[in-house]
CSV table of N, CA, C and O in Angstrom, one decimal:
chain,number,residue,atom,x,y,z
B,1,MET,N,9.1,2.8,-8.8
B,1,MET,CA,10.3,3.9,-8.3
B,1,MET,C,11.3,3.9,-10.0
B,1,MET,O,11.6,4.8,-9.8
B,2,SER,N,11.1,2.7,-10.0
B,2,SER,CA,11.9,2.4,-11.8
B,2,SER,C,11.3,3.6,-12.8
B,2,SER,O,11.8,4.5,-13.6
B,3,VAL,N,9.9,4.0,-12.9
B,3,VAL,CA,9.5,5.3,-13.9
B,3,VAL,C,9.3,6.4,-13.0
B,3,VAL,O,10.2,7.0,-14.1
B,4,ALA,N,9.9,6.7,-11.9
B,4,ALA,CA,10.0,7.6,-11.4
B,4,ALA,C,11.7,8.1,-11.8
B,4,ALA,O,12.0,9.1,-12.0
B,5,MET,N,12.5,7.1,-11.7
B,5,MET,CA,13.9,7.4,-11.9
B,5,MET,C,14.0,7.3,-13.6
B,5,MET,O,14.8,8.3,-13.4
B,6,ALA,N,13.2,6.7,-14.0
B,6,ALA,CA,13.5,7.3,-16.0
B,6,ALA,C,12.9,8.5,-16.1
B,6,ALA,O,13.4,9.5,-17.1
B,7,VAL,N,12.4,8.8,-15.5
B,7,VAL,CA,11.9,10.8,-15.5
B,7,VAL,C,12.9,11.3,-14.9
B,7,VAL,O,13.1,12.1,-15.9
B,8,THR,N,13.6,10.9,-13.6
B,8,THR,CA,14.4,12.1,-13.5
B,8,THR,C,15.4,12.0,-13.8
B,8,THR,O,16.1,12.9,-14.3
B,9,SER,N,16.1,11.1,-14.5
B,9,SER,CA,17.3,10.7,-15.4
B,9,SER,C,17.2,11.4,-16.8
B,9,SER,O,18.4,11.1,-17.4
B,10,GLY,N,15.8,11.3,-17.3
B,10,GLY,CA,15.8,12.1,-18.3
B,10,GLY,C,14.9,10.8,-19.7
B,10,GLY,O,15.1,11.3,-20.9
B,11,ARG,N,14.9,9.7,-19.3
B,11,ARG,CA,14.8,8.7,-19.9
B,11,ARG,C,14.1,8.8,-20.4
B,11,ARG,O,13.5,7.8,-21.6
B,12,ALA,N,12.8,9.4,-19.6
B,12,ALA,CA,11.3,9.4,-20.1
B,12,ALA,C,10.8,10.8,-19.6
B,12,ALA,O,11.4,11.6,-18.9
B,13,ASP,N,10.1,11.3,-20.3
B,13,ASP,CA,9.4,12.1,-20.2
B,13,ASP,C,8.1,12.4,-18.9
B,13,ASP,O,7.6,13.3,-18.4
B,14,VAL,N,7.3,10.8,-19.1
B,14,VAL,CA,6.5,10.8,-17.9
B,14,VAL,C,6.0,9.2,-18.3
B,14,VAL,O,6.4,8.7,-19.1
B,15,GLY,N,5.2,8.9,-16.6
B,15,GLY,CA,5.0,7.4,-17.3
B,15,GLY,C,4.2,7.4,-16.0
B,15,GLY,O,4.1,8.0,-15.3
B,16,MET,N,3.3,6.4,-15.9
B,16,MET,CA,2.9,5.5,-14.9
B,16,MET,C,3.4,5.0,-13.8
B,16,MET,O,3.9,4.4,-13.7
B,17,GLY,N,3.2,5.9,-12.2
B,17,GLY,CA,3.5,5.6,-11.2
B,17,GLY,C,2.7,5.9,-10.4
B,17,GLY,O,1.4,5.9,-10.2
B,18,ILE,N,3.2,5.6,-9.2
B,18,ILE,CA,2.5,6.1,-7.6
B,18,ILE,C,3.2,7.4,-7.2
B,18,ILE,O,4.4,7.7,-7.9
B,19,LEU,N,2.3,7.8,-6.1
B,19,LEU,CA,2.7,9.1,-5.8
B,19,LEU,C,4.2,9.2,-4.6
B,19,LEU,O,4.8,10.1,-4.2
B,20,ALA,N,4.2,8.1,-4.3
B,20,ALA,CA,5.4,7.9,-3.1
B,20,ALA,C,6.4,8.2,-4.2
B,20,ALA,O,7.5,8.8,-3.4
B,21,ALA,N,6.7,7.1,-4.9
B,21,ALA,CA,7.5,7.6,-6.2
B,21,ALA,C,7.9,8.9,-6.4
B,21,ALA,O,9.3,9.5,-6.5
B,22,ALA,N,7.0,9.4,-7.0
B,22,ALA,CA,7.1,10.7,-7.7
B,22,ALA,C,7.5,11.7,-6.5
B,22,ALA,O,8.1,12.5,-6.9
B,23,GLN,N,6.7,11.4,-5.1
B,23,GLN,CA,7.3,12.5,-3.9
B,23,GLN,C,8.3,12.4,-3.5
B,23,GLN,O,9.6,13.2,-3.5
B,24,ALA,N,9.3,10.9,-3.9
B,24,ALA,CA,10.9,11.2,-3.1
B,24,ALA,C,11.2,11.3,-4.3
B,24,ALA,O,12.6,11.9,-3.7
B,25,LEU,N,11.1,11.8,-5.7
B,25,LEU,CA,12.0,12.1,-6.6
B,25,LEU,C,12.0,13.8,-6.7
B,25,LEU,O,12.3,14.0,-7.6
B,26,ASN,N,10.5,14.3,-5.6
B,26,ASN,CA,10.0,15.5,-6.2
B,26,ASN,C,10.1,15.7,-7.6
B,26,ASN,O,10.0,16.8,-8.4
B,27,LEU,N,8.9,15.0,-8.2
B,27,LEU,CA,8.3,14.9,-9.3
B,27,LEU,C,7.2,15.4,-9.2
B,27,LEU,O,6.0,15.4,-8.4
B,28,ASP,N,6.4,15.5,-10.3
B,28,ASP,CA,5.0,16.4,-10.4
B,28,ASP,C,4.1,15.0,-10.5
B,28,ASP,O,4.7,14.0,-11.2
B,29,PHE,N,2.8,14.7,-10.1
B,29,PHE,CA,2.2,13.8,-10.0
B,29,PHE,C,0.7,13.9,-10.4
B,29,PHE,O,0.2,15.1,-9.7
B,30,ILE,N,0.5,13.7,-11.2
B,30,ILE,CA,-1.2,13.6,-11.7
B,30,ILE,C,-2.2,12.3,-11.6
B,30,ILE,O,-1.8,11.0,-12.2
B,31,PRO,N,-2.9,12.1,-10.4
B,31,PRO,CA,-3.1,10.8,-10.6
B,31,PRO,C,-4.6,10.7,-11.7
B,31,PRO,O,-5.2,11.8,-11.7
B,32,ILE,N,-4.5,9.6,-12.2
B,32,ILE,CA,-5.6,9.3,-12.6
B,32,ILE,C,-6.6,8.1,-12.5
B,32,ILE,O,-7.4,7.7,-13.3
B,33,ALA,N,-6.3,7.0,-11.5
B,33,ALA,CA,-7.1,6.3,-11.2
B,33,ALA,C,-6.6,5.8,-9.9
B,33,ALA,O,-5.6,5.9,-9.7
B,34,ARG,N,-7.9,5.0,-9.4
B,34,ARG,CA,-6.9,4.5,-7.6
B,34,ARG,C,-7.1,2.8,-7.9
B,34,ARG,O,-8.0,2.0,-8.6
B,35,GLU,N,-6.4,2.1,-7.4
B,35,GLU,CA,-6.7,1.0,-7.4
B,35,GLU,C,-6.3,0.3,-5.6
B,35,GLU,O,-6.2,0.6,-4.8
B,36,ARG,N,-7.3,-0.7,-5.7
B,36,ARG,CA,-7.6,-1.3,-4.4
B,36,ARG,C,-6.9,-2.7,-4.5
B,36,ARG,O,-6.8,-3.7,-5.3
B,37,TYR,N,-6.0,-2.8,-3.2
B,37,TYR,CA,-5.5,-4.1,-2.9
B,37,TYR,C,-6.3,-5.1,-2.1
B,37,TYR,O,-6.4,-4.4,-0.8
B,38,ASP,N,-6.5,-6.2,-2.0
B,38,ASP,CA,-6.8,-7.0,-1.1
B,38,ASP,C,-6.0,-8.4,-0.6
B,38,ASP,O,-5.2,-8.7,-1.4
B,39,LEU,N,-6.1,-8.6,0.8
B,39,LEU,CA,-4.9,-9.5,1.2
B,39,LEU,C,-6.0,-10.7,1.2
B,39,LEU,O,-7.1,-10.3,2.1
B,40,VAL,N,-6.0,-11.9,0.5
B,40,VAL,CA,-7.0,-13.1,0.9
B,40,VAL,C,-6.4,-13.9,1.2
B,40,VAL,O,-5.2,-14.5,1.2
B,41,ILE,N,-7.0,-14.1,2.8
B,41,ILE,CA,-6.2,-15.3,3.4
B,41,ILE,C,-7.4,-16.5,3.8
B,41,ILE,O,-8.7,-16.4,4.1
B,42,PRO,N,-7.0,-17.8,3.7
B,42,PRO,CA,-8.0,-18.5,3.7
B,42,PRO,C,-8.6,-19.0,4.8
B,42,PRO,O,-7.7,-18.8,5.7
B,43,SER,N,-9.6,-19.1,4.9
B,43,SER,CA,-10.1,-19.1,7.0
B,43,SER,C,-9.3,-20.5,7.5
B,43,SER,O,-9.4,-19.9,9.1
B,44,SER,N,-9.0,-21.5,7.0
B,44,SER,CA,-8.1,-22.1,7.6
B,44,SER,C,-7.0,-21.5,8.2
B,44,SER,O,-6.5,-22.3,8.7
B,45,LEU,N,-6.4,-20.6,7.9
B,45,LEU,CA,-5.0,-19.9,8.3
B,45,LEU,C,-5.2,-19.1,8.9
B,45,LEU,O,-4.3,-18.0,9.8
B,46,LEU,N,-6.5,-18.5,9.6
B,46,LEU,CA,-6.7,-17.4,10.1
B,46,LEU,C,-5.9,-17.8,11.8
B,46,LEU,O,-5.5,-16.2,12.6
B,47,LYS,N,-6.0,-18.4,12.6
B,47,LYS,CA,-5.5,-18.9,13.6
B,47,LYS,C,-3.9,-19.2,13.2
B,47,LYS,O,-3.0,-19.2,14.6
B,48,ASP,N,-3.5,-18.8,12.4
B,48,ASP,CA,-1.9,-19.4,12.3
B,48,ASP,C,-1.0,-18.6,13.1
B,48,ASP,O,-1.9,-17.2,12.6
B,49,GLU,N,-0.3,-18.6,13.8
B,49,GLU,CA,0.4,-17.3,14.6
B,49,GLU,C,1.3,-16.4,13.3
B,49,GLU,O,1.2,-14.8,13.7
B,50,ARG,N,1.5,-16.6,12.3
B,50,ARG,CA,2.0,-15.9,11.3
B,50,ARG,C,1.3,-15.1,10.7
B,50,ARG,O,1.2,-13.9,10.8
B,51,VAL,N,0.0,-15.2,10.8
B,51,VAL,CA,-1.0,-14.5,10.0
B,51,VAL,C,-1.6,-13.7,10.9
B,51,VAL,O,-1.7,-12.3,10.8
B,52,ALA,N,-1.8,-14.1,12.4
B,52,ALA,CA,-2.0,-13.5,13.2
B,52,ALA,C,-1.0,-12.1,13.5
B,52,ALA,O,-1.1,-11.1,13.7
B,53,LEU,N,0.1,-12.4,13.3
B,53,LEU,CA,1.2,-11.3,13.4
B,53,LEU,C,1.2,-10.3,12.7
B,53,LEU,O,1.0,-9.3,12.5
B,54,LEU,N,0.8,-10.9,11.1
B,54,LEU,CA,0.9,-9.9,10.0
B,54,LEU,C,-0.1,-9.2,10.2
B,54,LEU,O,-0.7,-7.6,10.0
B,55,LEU,N,-1.4,-9.5,10.7
B,55,LEU,CA,-2.9,-8.8,10.5
B,55,LEU,C,-2.1,-7.8,11.7
B,55,LEU,O,-2.6,-6.6,11.9
B,56,GLU,N,-1.6,-8.3,12.9
B,56,GLU,CA,-1.2,-7.2,14.0
B,56,GLU,C,-0.2,-5.9,13.6
B,56,GLU,O,-0.8,-5.0,13.9
B,57,ILE,N,0.3,-6.3,12.8
B,57,ILE,CA,1.5,-5.3,12.5
B,57,ILE,C,0.6,-4.6,11.2
B,57,ILE,O,0.5,-3.2,11.6
B,58,ILE,N,0.1,-5.0,10.4
B,58,ILE,CA,-0.9,-4.1,9.2
B,58,ILE,C,-1.8,-3.2,9.8
B,58,ILE,O,-2.5,-1.9,9.7
B,59,ARG,N,-2.5,-3.5,11.2
B,59,ARG,CA,-3.2,-2.6,11.9
B,59,ARG,C,-3.0,-2.0,12.6
B,59,ARG,O,-3.2,-0.9,13.6
B,60,SER,N,-1.5,-1.9,13.4
B,60,SER,CA,-1.0,-1.1,14.1
B,60,SER,C,-0.7,0.4,14.1
B,60,SER,O,-0.8,0.5,12.3
B,61,PRO,N,-0.8,1.1,14.7
B,61,PRO,CA,-0.7,2.8,14.4
B,61,PRO,C,0.2,3.1,14.0
B,61,PRO,O,0.4,3.9,12.7
B,62,ILE,N,1.5,2.8,14.3
B,62,ILE,CA,2.7,3.0,13.7
B,62,ILE,C,3.0,2.6,12.0
B,62,ILE,O,3.4,3.0,11.3
B,63,PHE,N,1.9,1.1,12.0
B,63,PHE,CA,2.5,1.1,10.4
B,63,PHE,C,1.1,1.9,9.6
B,63,PHE,O,2.0,2.5,8.5
B,64,ILE,N,0.4,2.3,10.0
B,64,ILE,CA,-0.5,3.5,9.6
B,64,ILE,C,0.4,4.6,9.2
B,64,ILE,O,-0.2,4.9,7.9
B,65,GLN,N,1.0,4.9,10.4
B,65,GLN,CA,1.2,6.3,10.3
B,65,GLN,C,2.3,6.2,9.0
B,65,GLN,O,2.6,7.0,8.2
B,66,LYS,N,3.2,5.2,8.8
B,66,LYS,CA,4.2,4.9,7.7
B,66,LYS,C,3.9,4.9,6.4
B,66,LYS,O,4.2,5.3,5.6
B,67,VAL,N,3.0,4.4,6.3
B,67,VAL,CA,2.0,4.2,5.2
B,67,VAL,C,1.3,5.3,4.7
B,67,VAL,O,1.6,6.0,3.4
B,68,LEU,N,0.7,6.2,5.6
B,68,LEU,CA,0.0,7.5,5.3
B,68,LEU,C,1.3,8.5,4.8
B,68,LEU,O,1.1,9.2,4.2
B,69,ALA,N,2.6,8.2,5.5
B,69,ALA,CA,3.5,9.1,5.4
B,69,ALA,C,4.0,9.3,4.0
B,69,ALA,O,5.6,9.8,3.3
B,70,LEU,N,4.1,7.7,3.6
B,70,LEU,CA,4.6,7.4,1.7
B,70,LEU,C,3.7,8.4,0.9
B,70,LEU,O,4.3,8.8,-0.3
B,71,GLY,N,2.4,9.1,0.9
B,71,GLY,CA,1.9,9.6,0.1
B,71,GLY,C,0.5,9.0,-0.7
B,71,GLY,O,1.3,7.3,-1.3
B,72,GLY,N,-0.5,9.1,-0.8
B,72,GLY,CA,-0.7,8.3,-1.8
B,72,GLY,C,-2.0,7.2,-1.2
B,72,GLY,O,-2.0,6.5,-2.4
B,73,TYR,N,-1.6,6.6,-0.2
B,73,TYR,CA,-2.3,5.8,0.1
B,73,TYR,C,-3.3,5.3,0.7
B,73,TYR,O,-3.5,6.7,1.7
B,74,GLU,N,-4.4,5.0,1.0
B,74,GLU,CA,-5.4,5.2,1.9
B,74,GLU,C,-5.3,4.1,2.9
B,74,GLU,O,-5.2,2.9,2.6
B,75,VAL,N,-6.0,4.0,4.0
B,75,VAL,CA,-5.8,2.8,5.1
B,75,VAL,C,-7.2,2.8,5.6
B,75,VAL,O,-7.0,2.2,6.7
B,76,GLU,N,-7.6,3.5,5.3
B,76,GLU,CA,-9.4,3.4,6.0
B,76,GLU,C,-9.8,1.9,6.0
B,76,GLU,O,-10.4,1.3,7.4
B,77,GLU,N,-9.7,1.0,4.8
B,77,GLU,CA,-10.1,-0.6,5.0
B,77,GLU,C,-8.9,-1.3,5.5
B,77,GLU,O,-8.9,-2.5,5.6
B,78,THR,N,-7.4,-0.6,6.0
B,78,THR,CA,-6.4,-1.7,6.3
B,78,THR,C,-6.8,-2.6,7.1
B,78,THR,O,-7.1,-2.4,8.4
B,79,GLY,N,-6.6,-3.8,7.1
B,79,GLY,CA,-6.8,-4.7,8.6
B,79,GLY,C,-8.0,-5.2,9.1
B,79,GLY,O,-8.3,-5.7,9.6
B,80,LYS,N,-9.3,-4.5,7.8
B,80,LYS,CA,-10.3,-4.9,8.2
B,80,LYS,C,-10.8,-6.2,7.8
B,80,LYS,O,-10.2,-6.6,6.5
B,81,PHE,N,-11.4,-7.1,8.4
B,81,PHE,CA,-12.0,-8.4,8.0
B,81,PHE,C,-13.2,-8.7,7.1
B,81,PHE,O,-14.2,-8.1,7.8
B,82,GLN,N,-13.6,-8.9,6.2
B,82,GLN,CA,-14.6,-9.4,5.6
B,82,GLN,C,-14.6,-10.6,5.1
B,82,GLN,O,-14.3,-11.2,4.0
B,83,PRO,N,-15.6,-11.5,5.6
B,83,PRO,CA,-15.3,-13.1,5.5
B,83,PRO,C,-16.1,-13.1,4.0
B,83,PRO,O,-17.3,-11.9,3.5
B,84,LEU,N,-15.9,-13.8,2.8
B,84,LEU,CA,-16.2,-14.3,1.7
B,84,LEU,C,-17.6,-14.9,1.5
B,84,LEU,O,-17.9,-15.9,2.7
């Protein structure tokens, strides 16, 4: 958001940022790369109630809807478990 604010205020002409920030400030956006983020959880913590709650939240339809509404995020793999 700080990059988008710099462009909006005129302190910068262009910058690297995310679609959600650009949309929030009505800026043009040109995608140049995709980034993948993984949440790594030690198997010893998979039964922890806090981890279970986190997984429940990120798998919920309302969370998915909110992420998609931001723009620029993919959720096809969100909440999927892949043992290492």
